[in-house]
């Protein structure tokens, strides 16, 4: 689930400019720098911004920043395997992609993104039960994973269960109320549910 990198780039550039300004200042009366944020703290702050924004473009950019942060496993091997699996999937070599995702999940079972990406590939090959199981594992590790919630909604909608899709989309929209694709997906689920009401 990797979307848009512009916000993250802008944020990084802003930090670089702040860093240059501090480096040029005299250090004698400077207070000590605050401790560096952990990855989890940065993601928490992004989720707080995502919940507060009313602007769809900003929501999309924040989601991209979250996705970028989540793709970091802390292991060069894990990230290399993930990159190769994503490449195989983009080249429509789904058997190879699944084999690589299986390895990533086995080696890094706590990395929620590995389960989420494998779920996408399982859905593409028609393994709906496997996809739902992987989405459940993703959400067990990261209940705020909007891609997993949206994926679960899509699977439920495809299975003709609009009420369950609606619940998944509502959970996602509670986290990202301004994100337009989620609003559109929720509308589709709502329409399907209304069309079945006698």
Coordinates of C-alpha atoms in Angstrom, one line a residue, residues 71-146:
X71 CA 7.8 -0.5 4.9
X72 CA 10.9 -0.2 7.1
X73 CA 11.4 -3.6 8.8
X74 CA 14.7 -2.7 10.5
X75 CA 16.4 -5.5 8.6
X76 CA 18.2 -5.1 5.3
X77 CA 17.3 -8.7 4.4
X78 CA 13.6 -8.2 5.2
X79 CA 13.5 -5.1 3.1
X80 CA 15.3 -6.8 0.2
X81 CA 12.9 -9.7 0.2
X82 CA 10.0 -7.3 0.4
X83 CA 11.3 -5.3 -2.6
X84 CA 11.8 -8.5 -4.6
X85 CA 8.3 -9.7 -3.7
X86 CA 6.7 -6.4 -4.7
X87 CA 8.7 -6.4 -8.0
X88 CA 7.6 -10.0 -8.8
X89 CA 4.0 -9.0 -8.1
X90 CA 4.2 -5.9 -10.3
X91 CA 5.6 -8.1 -13.1
X92 CA 2.6 -10.5 -12.6
X93 CA 4.8 -13.3 -11.4
X94 CA 2.4 -14.1 -8.5
X95 CA 3.7 -17.6 -7.6
X96 CA 7.2 -16.1 -7.1
X97 CA 5.7 -13.1 -5.2
X98 CA 3.8 -15.5 -2.9
X99 CA 6.9 -17.6 -2.3
X100 CA 8.9 -14.4 -1.3
X101 CA 6.1 -13.0 0.8
X102 CA 5.9 -16.4 2.6
X103 CA 9.6 -16.1 3.4
X104 CA 9.2 -12.5 4.7
X105 CA 6.2 -13.5 6.9
X106 CA 8.2 -16.5 8.3
X107 CA 11.3 -14.5 9.0
X108 CA 9.6 -11.4 10.3
X109 CA 6.2 -12.4 11.7
X110 CA 5.8 -9.2 13.7
X111 CA 6.2 -7.0 10.7
X112 CA 2.6 -6.1 9.9
X113 CA 3.3 -4.9 6.4
X114 CA 4.5 -8.4 5.4
X115 CA 1.1 -9.8 6.2
X116 CA -0.7 -7.0 4.5
X117 CA 1.3 -7.3 1.2
X118 CA 0.8 -11.1 1.2
X119 CA -2.9 -10.6 1.7
X120 CA -3.0 -8.5 -1.5
X121 CA -1.2 -11.1 -3.5
X122 CA -3.4 -13.9 -2.1
X123 CA -6.5 -12.0 -3.1
X124 CA -5.1 -11.6 -6.6
X125 CA -4.6 -15.3 -7.0
X126 CA -8.1 -16.0 -5.7
X127 CA -7.2 -17.2 -2.2
X128 CA -9.9 -15.1 -0.4
X129 CA -9.7 -17.1 2.8
X130 CA -5.9 -16.7 2.9
X131 CA -6.2 -13.0 2.2
X132 CA -8.8 -12.5 5.0
X133 CA -6.5 -14.5 7.4
X134 CA -3.5 -12.3 6.5
X135 CA -5.5 -9.1 6.9
X136 CA -6.6 -10.4 10.4
X137 CA -2.9 -11.0 11.3
X138 CA -2.1 -7.5 10.0
X139 CA -4.8 -5.9 12.1
X140 CA -3.7 -7.9 15.1
X141 CA -0.3 -6.4 14.9
X142 CA -1.4 -2.9 13.8
X143 CA -5.1 -2.2 14.3
X144 CA -4.7 1.2 12.6
X145 CA -3.6 -0.2 9.3
X146 CA -5.9 1.6 6.9

